XYZ file of C-alpha atoms in Angstrom:
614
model
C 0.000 0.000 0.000
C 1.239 3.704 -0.905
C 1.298 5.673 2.005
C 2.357 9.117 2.381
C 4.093 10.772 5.644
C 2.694 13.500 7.410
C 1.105 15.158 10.719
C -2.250 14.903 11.934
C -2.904 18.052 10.967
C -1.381 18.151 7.762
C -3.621 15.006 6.707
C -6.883 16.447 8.490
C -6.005 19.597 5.979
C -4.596 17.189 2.776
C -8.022 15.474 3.268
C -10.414 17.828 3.193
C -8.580 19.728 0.295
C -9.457 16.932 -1.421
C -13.070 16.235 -1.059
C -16.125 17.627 -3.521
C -19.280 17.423 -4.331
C -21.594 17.809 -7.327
C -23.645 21.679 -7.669
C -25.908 21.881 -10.771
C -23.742 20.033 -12.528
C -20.343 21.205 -11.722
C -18.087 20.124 -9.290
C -16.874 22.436 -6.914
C -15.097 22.299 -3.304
C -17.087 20.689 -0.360
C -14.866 22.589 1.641
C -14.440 26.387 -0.184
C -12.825 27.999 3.069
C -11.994 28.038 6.652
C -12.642 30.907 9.172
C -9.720 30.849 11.875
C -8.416 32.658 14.571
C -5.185 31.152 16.016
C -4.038 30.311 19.192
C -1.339 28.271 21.199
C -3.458 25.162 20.785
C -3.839 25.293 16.970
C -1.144 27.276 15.474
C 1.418 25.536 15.120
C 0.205 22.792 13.536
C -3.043 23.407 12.084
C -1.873 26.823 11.161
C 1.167 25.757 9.471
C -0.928 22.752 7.606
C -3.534 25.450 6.600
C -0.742 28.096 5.912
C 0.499 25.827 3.175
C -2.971 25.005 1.191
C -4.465 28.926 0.787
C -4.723 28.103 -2.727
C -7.072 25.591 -2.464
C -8.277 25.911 0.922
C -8.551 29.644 1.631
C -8.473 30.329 5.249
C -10.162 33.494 6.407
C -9.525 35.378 9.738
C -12.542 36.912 11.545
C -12.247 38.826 15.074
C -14.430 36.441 17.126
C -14.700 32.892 17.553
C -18.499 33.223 17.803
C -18.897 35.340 14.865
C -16.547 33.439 12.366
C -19.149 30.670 13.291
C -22.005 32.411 12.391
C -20.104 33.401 8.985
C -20.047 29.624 8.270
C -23.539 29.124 9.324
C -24.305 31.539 7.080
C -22.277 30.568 4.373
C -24.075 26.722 4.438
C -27.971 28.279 4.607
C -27.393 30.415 1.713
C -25.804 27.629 0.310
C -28.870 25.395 0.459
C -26.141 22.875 2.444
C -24.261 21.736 -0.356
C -21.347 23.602 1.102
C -19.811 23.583 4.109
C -17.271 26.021 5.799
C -14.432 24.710 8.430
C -14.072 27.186 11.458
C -10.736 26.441 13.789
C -9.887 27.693 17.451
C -7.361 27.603 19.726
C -8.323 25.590 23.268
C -9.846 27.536 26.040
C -12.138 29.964 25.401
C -11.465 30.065 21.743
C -13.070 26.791 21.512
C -16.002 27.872 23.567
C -16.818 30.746 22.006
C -17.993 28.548 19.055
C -20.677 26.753 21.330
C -23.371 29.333 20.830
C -22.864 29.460 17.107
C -22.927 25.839 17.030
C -25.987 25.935 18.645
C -27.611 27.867 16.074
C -26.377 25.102 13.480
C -27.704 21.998 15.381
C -31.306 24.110 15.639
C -31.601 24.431 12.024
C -29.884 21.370 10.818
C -26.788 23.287 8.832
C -23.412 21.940 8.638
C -20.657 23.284 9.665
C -17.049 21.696 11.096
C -15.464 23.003 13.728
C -11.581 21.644 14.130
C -10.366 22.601 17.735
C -7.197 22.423 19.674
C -7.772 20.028 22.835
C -5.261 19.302 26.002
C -2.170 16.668 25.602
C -3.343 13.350 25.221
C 0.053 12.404 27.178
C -0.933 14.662 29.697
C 2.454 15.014 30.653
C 2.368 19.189 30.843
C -0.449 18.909 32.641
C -2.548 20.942 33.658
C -1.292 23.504 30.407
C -2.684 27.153 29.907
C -6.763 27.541 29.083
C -7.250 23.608 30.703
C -10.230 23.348 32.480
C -9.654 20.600 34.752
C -12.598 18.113 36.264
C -10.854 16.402 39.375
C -12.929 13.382 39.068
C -12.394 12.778 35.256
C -9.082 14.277 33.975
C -10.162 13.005 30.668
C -12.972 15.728 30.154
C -11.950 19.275 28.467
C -14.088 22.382 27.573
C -14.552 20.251 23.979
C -16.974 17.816 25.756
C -19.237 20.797 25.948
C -20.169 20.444 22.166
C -21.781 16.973 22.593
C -25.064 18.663 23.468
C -24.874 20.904 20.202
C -23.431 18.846 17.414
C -24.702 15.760 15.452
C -20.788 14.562 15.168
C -18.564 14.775 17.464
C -14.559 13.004 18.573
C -11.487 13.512 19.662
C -8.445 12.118 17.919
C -6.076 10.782 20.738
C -3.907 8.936 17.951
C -2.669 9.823 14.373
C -4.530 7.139 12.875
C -8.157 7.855 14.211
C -8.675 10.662 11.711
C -8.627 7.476 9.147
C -12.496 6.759 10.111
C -13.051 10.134 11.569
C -13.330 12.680 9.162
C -15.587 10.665 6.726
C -18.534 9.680 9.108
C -18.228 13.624 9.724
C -18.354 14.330 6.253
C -21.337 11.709 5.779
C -23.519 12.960 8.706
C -22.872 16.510 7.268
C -24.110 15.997 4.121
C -26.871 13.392 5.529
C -30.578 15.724 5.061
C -31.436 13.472 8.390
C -28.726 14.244 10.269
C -27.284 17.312 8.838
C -26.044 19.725 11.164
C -22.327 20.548 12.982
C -19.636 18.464 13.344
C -16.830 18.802 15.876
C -13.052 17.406 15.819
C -10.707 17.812 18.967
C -7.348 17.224 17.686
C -5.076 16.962 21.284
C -1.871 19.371 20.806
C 0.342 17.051 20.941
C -1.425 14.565 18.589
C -1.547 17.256 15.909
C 2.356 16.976 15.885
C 2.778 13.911 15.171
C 3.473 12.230 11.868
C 1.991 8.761 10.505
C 2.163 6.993 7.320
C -1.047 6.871 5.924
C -2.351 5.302 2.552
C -2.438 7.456 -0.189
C -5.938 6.437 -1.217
C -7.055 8.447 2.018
C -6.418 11.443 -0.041
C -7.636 10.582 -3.245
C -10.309 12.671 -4.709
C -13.471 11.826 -3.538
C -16.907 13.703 -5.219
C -19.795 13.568 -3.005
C -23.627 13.509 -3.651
C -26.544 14.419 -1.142
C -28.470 10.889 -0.609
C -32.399 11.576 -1.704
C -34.115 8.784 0.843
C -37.588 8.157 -0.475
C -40.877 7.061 0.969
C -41.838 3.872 2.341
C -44.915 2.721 -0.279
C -47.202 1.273 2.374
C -46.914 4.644 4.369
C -47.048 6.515 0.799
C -50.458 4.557 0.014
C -51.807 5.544 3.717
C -51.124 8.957 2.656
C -53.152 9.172 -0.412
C -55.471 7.584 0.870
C -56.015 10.209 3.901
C -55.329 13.180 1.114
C -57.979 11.681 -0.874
C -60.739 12.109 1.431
C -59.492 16.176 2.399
C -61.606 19.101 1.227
C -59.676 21.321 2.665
C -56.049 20.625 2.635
C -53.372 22.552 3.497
C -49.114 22.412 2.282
C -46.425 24.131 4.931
C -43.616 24.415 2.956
C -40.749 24.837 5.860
C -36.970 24.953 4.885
C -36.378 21.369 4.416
C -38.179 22.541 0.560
C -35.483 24.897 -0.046
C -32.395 22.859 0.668
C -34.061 19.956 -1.391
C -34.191 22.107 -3.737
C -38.112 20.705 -4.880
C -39.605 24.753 -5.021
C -40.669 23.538 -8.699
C -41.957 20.358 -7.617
C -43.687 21.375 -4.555
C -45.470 24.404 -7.227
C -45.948 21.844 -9.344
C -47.991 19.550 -7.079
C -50.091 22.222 -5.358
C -51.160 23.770 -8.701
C -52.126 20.463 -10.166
C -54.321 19.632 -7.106
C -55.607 22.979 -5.987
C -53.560 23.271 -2.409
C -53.013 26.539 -1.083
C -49.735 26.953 0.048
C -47.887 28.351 3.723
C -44.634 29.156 4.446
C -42.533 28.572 7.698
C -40.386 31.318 8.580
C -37.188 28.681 7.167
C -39.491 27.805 4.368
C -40.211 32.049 3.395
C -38.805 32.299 0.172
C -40.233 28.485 -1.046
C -42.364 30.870 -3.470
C -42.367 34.549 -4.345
C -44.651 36.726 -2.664
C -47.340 37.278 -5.428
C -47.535 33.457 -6.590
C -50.915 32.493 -6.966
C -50.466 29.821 -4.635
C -48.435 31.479 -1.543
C -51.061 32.359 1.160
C -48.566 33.999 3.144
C -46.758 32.571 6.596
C -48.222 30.799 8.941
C -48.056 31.139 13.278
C -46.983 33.481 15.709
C -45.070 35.567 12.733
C -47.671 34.995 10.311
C -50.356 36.558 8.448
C -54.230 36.451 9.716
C -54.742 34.434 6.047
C -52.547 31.457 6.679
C -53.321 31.299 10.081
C -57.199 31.318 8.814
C -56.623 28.997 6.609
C -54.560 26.538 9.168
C -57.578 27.261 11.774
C -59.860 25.665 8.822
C -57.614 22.719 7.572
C -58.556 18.940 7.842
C -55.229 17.462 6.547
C -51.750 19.299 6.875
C -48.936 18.339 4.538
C -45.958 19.526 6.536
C -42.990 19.299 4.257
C -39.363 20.082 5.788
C -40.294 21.449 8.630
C -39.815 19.976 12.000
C -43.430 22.611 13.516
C -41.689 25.066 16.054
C -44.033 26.470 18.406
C -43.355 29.783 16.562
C -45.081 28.000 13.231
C -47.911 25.911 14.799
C -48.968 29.151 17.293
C -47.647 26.648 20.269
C -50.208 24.052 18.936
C -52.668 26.293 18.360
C -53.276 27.590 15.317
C -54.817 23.831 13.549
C -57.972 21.971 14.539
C -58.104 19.594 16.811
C -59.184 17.343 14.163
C -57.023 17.856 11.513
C -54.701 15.639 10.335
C -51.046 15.592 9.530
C -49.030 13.995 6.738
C -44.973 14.810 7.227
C -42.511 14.496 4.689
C -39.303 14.478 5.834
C -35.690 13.349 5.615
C -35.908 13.121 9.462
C -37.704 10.310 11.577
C -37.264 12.566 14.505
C -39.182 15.304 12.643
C -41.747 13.278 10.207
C -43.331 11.470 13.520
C -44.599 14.606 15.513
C -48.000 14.808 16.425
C -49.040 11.937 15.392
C -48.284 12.805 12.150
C -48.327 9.896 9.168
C -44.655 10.084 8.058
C -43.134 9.805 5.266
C -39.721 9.652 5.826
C -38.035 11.166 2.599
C -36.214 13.927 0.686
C -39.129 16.804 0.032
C -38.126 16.214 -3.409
C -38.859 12.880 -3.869
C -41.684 12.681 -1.412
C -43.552 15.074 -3.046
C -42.954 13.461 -6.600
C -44.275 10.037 -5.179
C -46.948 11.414 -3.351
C -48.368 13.285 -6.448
C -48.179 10.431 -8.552
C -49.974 8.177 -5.986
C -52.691 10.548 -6.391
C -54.546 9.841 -9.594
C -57.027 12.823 -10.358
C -57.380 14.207 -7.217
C -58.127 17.664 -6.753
C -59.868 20.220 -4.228
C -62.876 22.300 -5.079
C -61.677 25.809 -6.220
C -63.353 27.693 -3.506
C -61.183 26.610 -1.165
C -57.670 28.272 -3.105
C -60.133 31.421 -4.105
C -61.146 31.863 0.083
C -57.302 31.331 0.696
C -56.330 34.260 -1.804
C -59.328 36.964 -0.649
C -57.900 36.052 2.901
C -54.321 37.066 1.509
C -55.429 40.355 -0.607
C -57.012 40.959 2.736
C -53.375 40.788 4.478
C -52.093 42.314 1.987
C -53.766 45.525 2.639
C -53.196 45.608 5.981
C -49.088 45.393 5.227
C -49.713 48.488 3.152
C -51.453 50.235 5.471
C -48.973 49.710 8.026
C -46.214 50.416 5.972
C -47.503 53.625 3.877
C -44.903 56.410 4.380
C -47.441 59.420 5.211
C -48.500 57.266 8.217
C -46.615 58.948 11.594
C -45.489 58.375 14.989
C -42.950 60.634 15.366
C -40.319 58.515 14.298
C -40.590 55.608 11.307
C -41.436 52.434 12.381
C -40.222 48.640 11.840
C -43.203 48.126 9.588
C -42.625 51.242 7.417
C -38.534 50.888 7.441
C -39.345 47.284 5.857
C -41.455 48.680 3.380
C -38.700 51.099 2.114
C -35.595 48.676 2.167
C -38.248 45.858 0.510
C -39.269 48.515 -2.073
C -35.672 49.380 -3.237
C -33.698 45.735 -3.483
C -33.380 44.172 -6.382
C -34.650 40.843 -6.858
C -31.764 39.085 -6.238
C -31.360 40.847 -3.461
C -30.449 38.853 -0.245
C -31.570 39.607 2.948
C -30.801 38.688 6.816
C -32.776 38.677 10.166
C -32.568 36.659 13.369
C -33.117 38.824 16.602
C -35.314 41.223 18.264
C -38.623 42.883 16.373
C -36.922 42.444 13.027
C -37.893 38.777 12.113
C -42.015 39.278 12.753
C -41.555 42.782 10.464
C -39.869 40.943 7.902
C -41.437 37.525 8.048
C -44.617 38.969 8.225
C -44.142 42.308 5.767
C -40.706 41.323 3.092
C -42.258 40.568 -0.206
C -39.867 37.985 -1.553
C -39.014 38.780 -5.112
C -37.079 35.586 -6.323
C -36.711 32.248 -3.950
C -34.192 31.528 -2.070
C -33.615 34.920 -0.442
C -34.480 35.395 2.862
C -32.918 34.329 5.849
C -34.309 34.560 8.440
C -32.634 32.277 11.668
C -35.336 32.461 14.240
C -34.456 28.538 15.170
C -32.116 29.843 17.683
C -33.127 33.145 17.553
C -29.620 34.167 18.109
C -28.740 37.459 18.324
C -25.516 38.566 16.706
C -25.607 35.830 14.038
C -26.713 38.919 11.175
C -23.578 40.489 10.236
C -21.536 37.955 10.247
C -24.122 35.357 7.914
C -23.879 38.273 6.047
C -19.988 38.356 5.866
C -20.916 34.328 4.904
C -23.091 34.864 2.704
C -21.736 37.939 0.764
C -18.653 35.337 -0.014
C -21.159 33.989 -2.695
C -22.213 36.159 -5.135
C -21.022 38.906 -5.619
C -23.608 39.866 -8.350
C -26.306 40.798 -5.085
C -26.190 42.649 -2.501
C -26.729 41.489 1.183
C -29.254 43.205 2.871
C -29.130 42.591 7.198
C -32.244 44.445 9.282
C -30.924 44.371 12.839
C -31.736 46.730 15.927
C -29.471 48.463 18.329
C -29.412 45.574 20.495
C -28.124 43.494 18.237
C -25.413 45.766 16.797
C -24.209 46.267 20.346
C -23.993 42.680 20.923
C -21.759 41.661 17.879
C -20.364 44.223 15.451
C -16.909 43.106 14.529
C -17.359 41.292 11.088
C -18.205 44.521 9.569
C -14.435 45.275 9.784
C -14.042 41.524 8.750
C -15.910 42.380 5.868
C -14.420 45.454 4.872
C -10.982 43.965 5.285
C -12.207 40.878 2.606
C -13.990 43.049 0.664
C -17.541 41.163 0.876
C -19.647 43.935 0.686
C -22.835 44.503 3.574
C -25.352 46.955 3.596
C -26.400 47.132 7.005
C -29.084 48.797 8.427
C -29.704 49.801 11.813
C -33.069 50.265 13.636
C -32.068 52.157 16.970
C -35.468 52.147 18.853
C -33.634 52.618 22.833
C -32.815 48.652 23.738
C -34.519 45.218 23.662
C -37.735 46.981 23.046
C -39.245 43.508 21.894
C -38.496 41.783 24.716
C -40.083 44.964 26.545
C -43.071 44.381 24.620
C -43.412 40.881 25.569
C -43.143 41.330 29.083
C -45.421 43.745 29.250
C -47.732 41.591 27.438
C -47.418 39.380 29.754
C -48.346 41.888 32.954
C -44.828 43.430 33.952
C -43.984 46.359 34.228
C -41.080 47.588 31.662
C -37.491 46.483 33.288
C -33.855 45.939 31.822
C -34.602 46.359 28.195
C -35.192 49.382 27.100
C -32.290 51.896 28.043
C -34.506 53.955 29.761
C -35.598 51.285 32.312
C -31.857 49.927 32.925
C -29.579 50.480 36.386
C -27.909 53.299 34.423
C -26.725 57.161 34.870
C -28.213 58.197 32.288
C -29.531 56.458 29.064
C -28.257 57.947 25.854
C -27.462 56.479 22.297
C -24.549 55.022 20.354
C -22.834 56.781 17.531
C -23.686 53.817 15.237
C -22.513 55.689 12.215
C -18.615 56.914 13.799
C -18.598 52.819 14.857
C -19.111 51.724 11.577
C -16.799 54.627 10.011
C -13.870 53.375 12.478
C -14.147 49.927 10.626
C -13.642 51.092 7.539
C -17.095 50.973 6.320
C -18.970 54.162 4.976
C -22.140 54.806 7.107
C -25.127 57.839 7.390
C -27.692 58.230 9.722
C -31.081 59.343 8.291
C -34.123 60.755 9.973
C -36.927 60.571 7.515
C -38.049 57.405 5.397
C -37.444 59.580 1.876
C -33.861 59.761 3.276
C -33.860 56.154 3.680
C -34.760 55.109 0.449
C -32.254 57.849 -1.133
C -29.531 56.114 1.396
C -30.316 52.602 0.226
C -29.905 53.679 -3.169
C -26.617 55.216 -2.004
C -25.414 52.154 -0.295
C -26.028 49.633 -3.361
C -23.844 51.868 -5.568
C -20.827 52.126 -2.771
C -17.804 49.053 -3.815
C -18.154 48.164 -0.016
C -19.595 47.391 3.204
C -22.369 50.226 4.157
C -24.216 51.245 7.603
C -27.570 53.256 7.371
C -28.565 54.022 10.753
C -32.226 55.342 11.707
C -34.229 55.561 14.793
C -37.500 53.446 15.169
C -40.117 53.633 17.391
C -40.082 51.547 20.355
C -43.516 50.320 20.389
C -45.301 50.345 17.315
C -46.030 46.472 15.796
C -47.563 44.910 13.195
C -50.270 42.723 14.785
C -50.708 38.953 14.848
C -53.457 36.866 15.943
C -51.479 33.477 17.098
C -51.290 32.569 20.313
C -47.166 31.587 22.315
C -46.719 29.718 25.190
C -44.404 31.301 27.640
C -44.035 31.202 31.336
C -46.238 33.332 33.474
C -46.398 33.317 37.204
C -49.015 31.178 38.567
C -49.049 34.176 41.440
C -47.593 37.610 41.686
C -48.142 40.591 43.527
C -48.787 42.850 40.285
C -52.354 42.643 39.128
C -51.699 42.893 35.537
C -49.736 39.771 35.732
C -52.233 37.717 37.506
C -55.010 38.819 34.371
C -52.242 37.796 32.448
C -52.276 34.712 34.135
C -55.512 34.084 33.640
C -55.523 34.889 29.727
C -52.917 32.894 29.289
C -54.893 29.470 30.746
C -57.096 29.680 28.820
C -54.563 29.902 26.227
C -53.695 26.982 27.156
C -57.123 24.705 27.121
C -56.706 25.718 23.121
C -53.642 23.677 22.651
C -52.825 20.136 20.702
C -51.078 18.070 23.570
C -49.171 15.443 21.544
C -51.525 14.589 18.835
């Protein structure tokens, strides 16, 4: 057997150099980059292997652990998951800085590798710098932390483990079951040491995403159900998107008459205006598809594994109606009872439409489905019509403008704060496939850096990402990291005084207003950030309007700068766009405050509304 001679790092990097995998017909890298930040526990070895491959495997350096994760999180979505970005850190609290991000990746099923220092496996220098010792395991680092919040995860202890290692992570990446993040500790000292291993280990290797398909009994039961709906309803959740069946899923709801929802993964599955899109469905949803859900007797849930923020906590459906689930995931396809078909959306769909024969719902019920959307429609405009005032603009209208000026290529980002309900409920997707909104982990400071991700693309678009002040304040580097790459943002910044969501919600709930906005913080005196001389400091060219005519003339300005822009704009604190589903959240069974104990009360009888299990 050929073998060739090198360190454990050197063949972690040598392998992954050399893997592929098919895109619309062309193969490109399975591995396009890495996002690092070095440290004593990957430097010198998995810097000097990278160091040596930037031709092939470009390695880019952000300014946080956490947000270079994000990037590559990012990077995969926008990628529909055919991709997937490495991200390296040192040991210590470069390694842990990952776990949030990584968190955000297992939520919403993206891949992403992570390839971490980790203490000596001789554990001679014990205890070294950044080791976290556990006095009744000395085996355990920091790294064990990532169990809980990736599908893969090892630690190589010998040269030769990486053999059978970095394949099953490659195959549960690129599994649409078990897709999500995958994390390698490679022990210091391990990462120095050199092994002969067989040349066929690096050999070029093209991969393909496996399309399971349905089990045929459990495809007949589902026709059968359909058969008998007169009223049936598609949620077309993100699992559509990264199966890439948008035409397949159009093509089966047109044929049978099926009115089509959207998760807020799934938003994107059709344009806004398609004849078939009702709009999206739950807590950020529109008063049609929620209408429509409230009147459904058989849901076809496709790639979406029913958050509480999509089903309105189990609220939003009959207590009658019935589910059929197609999805690559057993975990996912079995909720609620659900008849599963365990499958690629692609192929599920496909089968399940020819198992059909000429079945097809009564017109009415597409027609009561699109007066209920023209309905919503009009109440979008109305809330985000320009002459409409509150002293300052607010999320609805600053939406409207940003919305009204992209192009239709156009990307844009969300995750955090009152951004995702304006734009799930009020963007009017112009092409699929962009809008990204990551409300799995909600995780705030994931925008600008996806959008550093996902500007690496395309440069052909621009990257739109809606956060507030909150959320600028939590995580702003990467808009030097983009500046310095030149993947250009345009960023804009709603500045409405602090978590004024989360201020909302709790006093929704019967409290009084506490620790989110500014105002009602342990503080001096409350006043605002210079968002624009931030941004300017990084390199990036920024403005700060006051009107939304100067917003749309800025957003016009931004698209025709050659890199990364910051428009910056105060937004009203408390003005909404309304929805009509119902959340679950904790509130106390007994409190001193009278408006929490109504609260209380409303919020039982919430409760007696809910689906438990079925």
């Amino acid at each position: 057997m050929s073998t060739y001679r090198c360190t454990t790092a050197q063949a972690v990097v040598r392998y992954l150099s050399n893997q592929f995998i098919h895109v619309d017909g062309e193969e490109v890298p399975l591995f396009p980059g890495v996002f690092g930040i070095f440290g004593h526990g990957n430097v010198t070895c998995i810097g000097e292997a990278l160091e040596s491959v930037q031709d092939v495997l470009p390695t880019w350096r952000g300014q946080n652990e956490q947000s270079m994760a994000f990037a590559a999180v990012g990077f995969a979505k926008a990628r529909l998951r055919q991709q997937i970005m490495v991200v390296t850190a040192s040991i210590g609290p470069g390694t842990t800085n990952l776990l949030t991000a990584a968190g955000v990746a297992h939520v919403s099923r993206l891949p992403m590798l992570m390839i971490c220092g980790d203490a000596f496996a001789r554990r001679v220098p014990d205890p070294v710098m950044q080791q976290v010792e556990h006095f009744s395991d000395p085996s355990q680092t920091v790294n064990d932390a990532f169990k809980a919040v990736t599908r893969y995860w090892d630690r190589i202890t010998w040269p030769e483990q990486v053999l059978s290692s970095l394949p099953q992570a490659v195959a549960t990446m690129l599994d649409p079951a078990d897709c999500g993040p995958a994390f390698i500790g490679l022990c210091q000292d391990v990462q120095e040491m050199a092994f002969d291993y067989p040349e066929a280990f690096f050999a070029r290797r093209v991969h393909t995403i496996p399309r399971p398909r349905p089990d045929q009994q459990l495809l007949e039961q589902a026709a059968e159900l359909l058969a008998y709906a007169r009223h049936p309803l598609i949620i077309a959740g993100g699992g559509v998107r990264y199966s890439r069946a948008e035409a397949e899923l159009e093509a089966f709801a047109r044929q049978r008459g099926i009115p089509v929802v959207e998760t807020i993964a799934g938003k994107g599955t059709l344009t806004h205006d398609h004849p078939l899109h009702i709009g999206p469905v739950g807590i950020l949803g529109s008063t049609s598809a929620n209408a429509l859900a409230a009147k459904a007797d058989v849901i076809i849930a496709i790639g979406t594994r029913l958050m509480d923020f999509v089903t309105g906590s189990w609220t939003v459906f009959s207590p009658d109606a019935r589910f059929i689930a197609i999805n690559a995931a057993r975990f996912d396809a079995h909720k609620h009872f659900s008849l599963p078909l365990v499958a690629d959306a692609r192929e599920g769909i496909r089968e399940l439409n020819a198992a059909l024969g000429n079945y097809a719902v009564d017109a009415g019920w597409l027609d009561s489905g699109k007066t209920a959307f023209a309905a919503w429609n009009q109440l979008i405009a109305a809330r985000q019509q320009r002459t409409v005032t509150t002293g300052v603009p607010t999320y609805a209208q600053v939406v409207g403008v940003v919305n009204e000026r992209a192009a239709a290529e156009d990307y844009v980002i969300s995750a955090a704060g009152g951004l995702p309900g304006e734009l799930v409920k009020g963007w009017k997707v112009k092409n699929p496939g962009t809008f990204d909104c990551e409300f799995g982990f909600s995780c705030m400071g994931y925008e600008i850096s996806a959008g550093w991700g996902t500007a690496m693309i395309d440069a052909d678009r621009d990257v739109f990402v809606l956060i507030g002040d909150g959320t600028y304040m939590m995580m702003n580097s990467d808009i030097y990291s983009s500046v310095l790459s030149g993947h250009k943002l345009i960023l804009l910044v709603c500045d409405n005084g602090g978590y004024a969501v989360i201020n909302r919600l709790q006093n929704a709930k019967g409290g009084a207003s506490f620790n989110n906005l500014l105002k009602d913080c342990r503080v001096t005196e409350p006043f605002h950030v210079d968002f624009v001389a931030n941004a300017q400091s990084m390199g990036a060219l920024a403005r700060k309007v006051s009107s939304l005519d100067e917003l749309a003339d800025a957003v016009d300005w931004a698209k025709g700068n050659d890199r990364t822009t910051v428009i910056c704009i105060d937004t009203h604190p408390h003005e909404w766009t309304p929805g009509d589903a119902w959340w679950d959240v904790g509130v106390p069974e007994v409190s001193q405050r009278e408006s929490v104990n109504q609260a209380r009360a409303e919020h039982v009888a919430g409760r007696k509304k809910q689906r438990t299990g079925i």
